[in-house]
Short mmCIF file of C-alpha atoms and ligand atoms in Angstrom, two decimals:
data_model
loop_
_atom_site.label_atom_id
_atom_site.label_comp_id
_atom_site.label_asym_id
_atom_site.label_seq_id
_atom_site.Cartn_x
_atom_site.Cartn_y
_atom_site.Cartn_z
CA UNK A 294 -83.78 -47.88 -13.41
CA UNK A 295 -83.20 -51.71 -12.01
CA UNK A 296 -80.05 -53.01 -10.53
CA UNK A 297 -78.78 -56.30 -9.68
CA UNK A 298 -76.04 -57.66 -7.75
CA UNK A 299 -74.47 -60.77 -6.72
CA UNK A 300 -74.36 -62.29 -3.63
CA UNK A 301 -70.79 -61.20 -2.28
CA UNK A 302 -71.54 -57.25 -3.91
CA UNK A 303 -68.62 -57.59 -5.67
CA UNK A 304 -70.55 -57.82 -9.42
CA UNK A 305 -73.44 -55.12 -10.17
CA UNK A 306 -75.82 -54.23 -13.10
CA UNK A 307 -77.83 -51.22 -13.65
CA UNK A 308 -80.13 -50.50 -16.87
CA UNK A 309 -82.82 -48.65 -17.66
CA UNK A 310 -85.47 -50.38 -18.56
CA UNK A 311 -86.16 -54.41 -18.17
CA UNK A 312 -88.50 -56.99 -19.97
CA UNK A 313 -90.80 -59.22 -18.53
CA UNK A 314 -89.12 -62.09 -16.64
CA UNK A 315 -89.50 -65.46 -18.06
CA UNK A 316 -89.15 -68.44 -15.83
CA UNK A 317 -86.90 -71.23 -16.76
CA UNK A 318 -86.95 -75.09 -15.25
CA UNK A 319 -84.40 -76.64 -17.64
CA UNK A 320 -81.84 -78.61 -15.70
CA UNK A 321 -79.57 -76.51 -17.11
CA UNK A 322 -80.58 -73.21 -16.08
CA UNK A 323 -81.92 -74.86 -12.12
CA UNK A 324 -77.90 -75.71 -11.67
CA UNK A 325 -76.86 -72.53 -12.81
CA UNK A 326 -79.23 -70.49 -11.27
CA UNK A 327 -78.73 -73.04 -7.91
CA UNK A 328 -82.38 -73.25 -7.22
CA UNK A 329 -85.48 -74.61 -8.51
CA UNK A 330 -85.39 -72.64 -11.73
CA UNK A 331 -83.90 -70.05 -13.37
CA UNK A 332 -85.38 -66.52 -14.01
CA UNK A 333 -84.05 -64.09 -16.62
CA UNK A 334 -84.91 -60.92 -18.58
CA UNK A 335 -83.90 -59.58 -21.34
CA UNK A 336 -82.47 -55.60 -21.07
CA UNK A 337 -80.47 -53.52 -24.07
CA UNK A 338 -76.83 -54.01 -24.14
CA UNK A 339 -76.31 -50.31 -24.37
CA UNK A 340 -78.26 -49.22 -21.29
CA UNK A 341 -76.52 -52.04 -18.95
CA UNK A 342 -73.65 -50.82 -17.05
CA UNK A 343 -71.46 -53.03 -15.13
CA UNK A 344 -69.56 -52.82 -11.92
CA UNK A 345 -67.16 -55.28 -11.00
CA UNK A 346 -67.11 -56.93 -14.70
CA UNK A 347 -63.84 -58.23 -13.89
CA UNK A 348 -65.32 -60.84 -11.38
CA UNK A 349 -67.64 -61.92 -14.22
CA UNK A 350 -66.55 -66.13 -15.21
CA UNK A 351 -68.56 -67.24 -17.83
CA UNK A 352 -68.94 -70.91 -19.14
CA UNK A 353 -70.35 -71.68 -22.78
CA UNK A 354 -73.13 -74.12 -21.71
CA UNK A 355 -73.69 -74.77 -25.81
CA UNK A 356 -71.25 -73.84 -28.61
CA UNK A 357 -72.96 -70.70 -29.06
CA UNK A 358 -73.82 -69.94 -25.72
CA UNK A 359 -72.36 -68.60 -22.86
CA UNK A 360 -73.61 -67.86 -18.90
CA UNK A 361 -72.14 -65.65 -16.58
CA UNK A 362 -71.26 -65.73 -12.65
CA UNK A 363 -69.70 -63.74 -9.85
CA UNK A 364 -66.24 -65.83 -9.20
CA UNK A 365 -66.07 -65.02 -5.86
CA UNK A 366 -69.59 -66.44 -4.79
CA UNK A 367 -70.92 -68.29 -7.69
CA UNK A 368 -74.08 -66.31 -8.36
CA UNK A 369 -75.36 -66.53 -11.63
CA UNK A 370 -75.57 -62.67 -13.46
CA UNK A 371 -76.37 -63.63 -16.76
CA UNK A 372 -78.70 -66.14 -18.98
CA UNK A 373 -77.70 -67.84 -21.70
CA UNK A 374 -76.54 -65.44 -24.48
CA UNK A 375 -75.27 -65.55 -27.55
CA UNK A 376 -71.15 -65.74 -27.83
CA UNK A 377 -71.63 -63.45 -30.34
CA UNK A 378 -73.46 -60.59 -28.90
CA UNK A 379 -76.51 -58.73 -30.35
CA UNK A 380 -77.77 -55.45 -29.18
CA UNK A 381 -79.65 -57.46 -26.25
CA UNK A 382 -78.39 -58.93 -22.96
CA UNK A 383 -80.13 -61.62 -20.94
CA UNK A 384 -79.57 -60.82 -17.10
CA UNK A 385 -80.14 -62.72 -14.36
CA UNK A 386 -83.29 -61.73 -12.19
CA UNK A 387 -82.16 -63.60 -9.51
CA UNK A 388 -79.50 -61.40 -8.81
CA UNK A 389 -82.13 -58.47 -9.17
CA UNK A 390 -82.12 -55.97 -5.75
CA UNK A 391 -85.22 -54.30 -4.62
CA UNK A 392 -89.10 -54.13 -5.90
CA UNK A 393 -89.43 -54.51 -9.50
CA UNK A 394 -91.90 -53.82 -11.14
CA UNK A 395 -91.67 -56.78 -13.55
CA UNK A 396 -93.81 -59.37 -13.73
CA UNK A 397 -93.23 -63.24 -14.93
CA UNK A 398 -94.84 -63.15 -18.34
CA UNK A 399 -94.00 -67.34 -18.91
CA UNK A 400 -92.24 -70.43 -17.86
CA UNK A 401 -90.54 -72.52 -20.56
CA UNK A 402 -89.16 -75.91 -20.62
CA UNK A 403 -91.80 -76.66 -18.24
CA UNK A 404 -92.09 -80.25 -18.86
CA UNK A 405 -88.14 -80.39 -17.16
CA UNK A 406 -89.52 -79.35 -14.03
CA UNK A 407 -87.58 -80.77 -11.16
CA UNK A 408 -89.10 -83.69 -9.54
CA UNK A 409 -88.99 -82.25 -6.10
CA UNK A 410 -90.01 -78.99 -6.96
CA UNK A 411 -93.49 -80.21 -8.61
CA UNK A 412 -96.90 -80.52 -6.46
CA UNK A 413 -95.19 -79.32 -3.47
CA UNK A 414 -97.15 -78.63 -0.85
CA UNK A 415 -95.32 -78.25 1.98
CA UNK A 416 -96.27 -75.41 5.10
CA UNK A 417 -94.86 -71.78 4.53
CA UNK A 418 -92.86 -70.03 6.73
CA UNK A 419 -91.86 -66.73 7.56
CA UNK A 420 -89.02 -66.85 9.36
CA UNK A 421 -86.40 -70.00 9.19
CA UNK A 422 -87.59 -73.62 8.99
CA UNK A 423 -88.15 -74.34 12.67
CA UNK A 424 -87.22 -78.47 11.69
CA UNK A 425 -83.42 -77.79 10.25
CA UNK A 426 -82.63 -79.28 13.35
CA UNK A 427 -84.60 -82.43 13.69
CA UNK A 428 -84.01 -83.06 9.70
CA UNK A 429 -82.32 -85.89 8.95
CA UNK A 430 -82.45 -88.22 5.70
ZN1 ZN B 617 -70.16 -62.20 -5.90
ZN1 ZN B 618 -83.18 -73.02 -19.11
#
């Protein structure tokens, strides 16, 4: 059993068993996911149960495809599925809670990387960014 939820706990998933995750860095998928990529998985319609579907907002990013959100706090719950649904879902694995035993099994659309996200090498830390402070453009 996984589950996922949004930020604000008002939207959850649960299913039984999950794919692989595949790792996304189409512009696309970086704004809707609000980070430096998007990460998804693919689970069986029948064996995901929702709580809180009626926060769900969607928006048809192609004709035939349509991404879902939390509208209270914007976090993305589902990929980019088909408007007309087959027996498969594609959930979010951002929004995924807990350890998972999941690994990544690929990246596509690598070659949209974002520009700041490539050969980054900047220090690690554990805790907050000591500099937040001190930053300044
Ligand atoms: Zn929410
Ligand atoms: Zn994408």
């Amino acid at each position: 059993m996984i589950e996922g939820s949004c930020l604000c706990g008002a939207v959850r998933f649960r299913s039984e068993r999950m794919s692989g995750i595949v790792v996304c860095h189409c512009s696309m998928c970086r704004k809707a996911a609000g980070g430096a990529t998007g990460a998804f998985f693919v689970a069986l319609r029948k064996e995901v149960t929702w709580t809180g579907e009626e926060y769900l907002a969607s928006y048809k990013s192609s004709p035939e495809l349509v991404r879902t959100f939390c509208s209270r706090c914007g976090t993305a719950m589902t990929g980019a599925n088909l408007v007309e649904p087959d027996e498969t879902i594609i959930l979010a694995a951002n929004a995924l809670d807990g350890g998972i035993g999941a690994r990544v099994v690929a990246h596509e659309h690598a070659g949209s990387k974002a520009s700041w996200a490539d050969n980054d090498d900047a220090p690690h830390f554990d805790g907050p960014y000591p500099g937040w402070e001190s930053l300044r453009p």
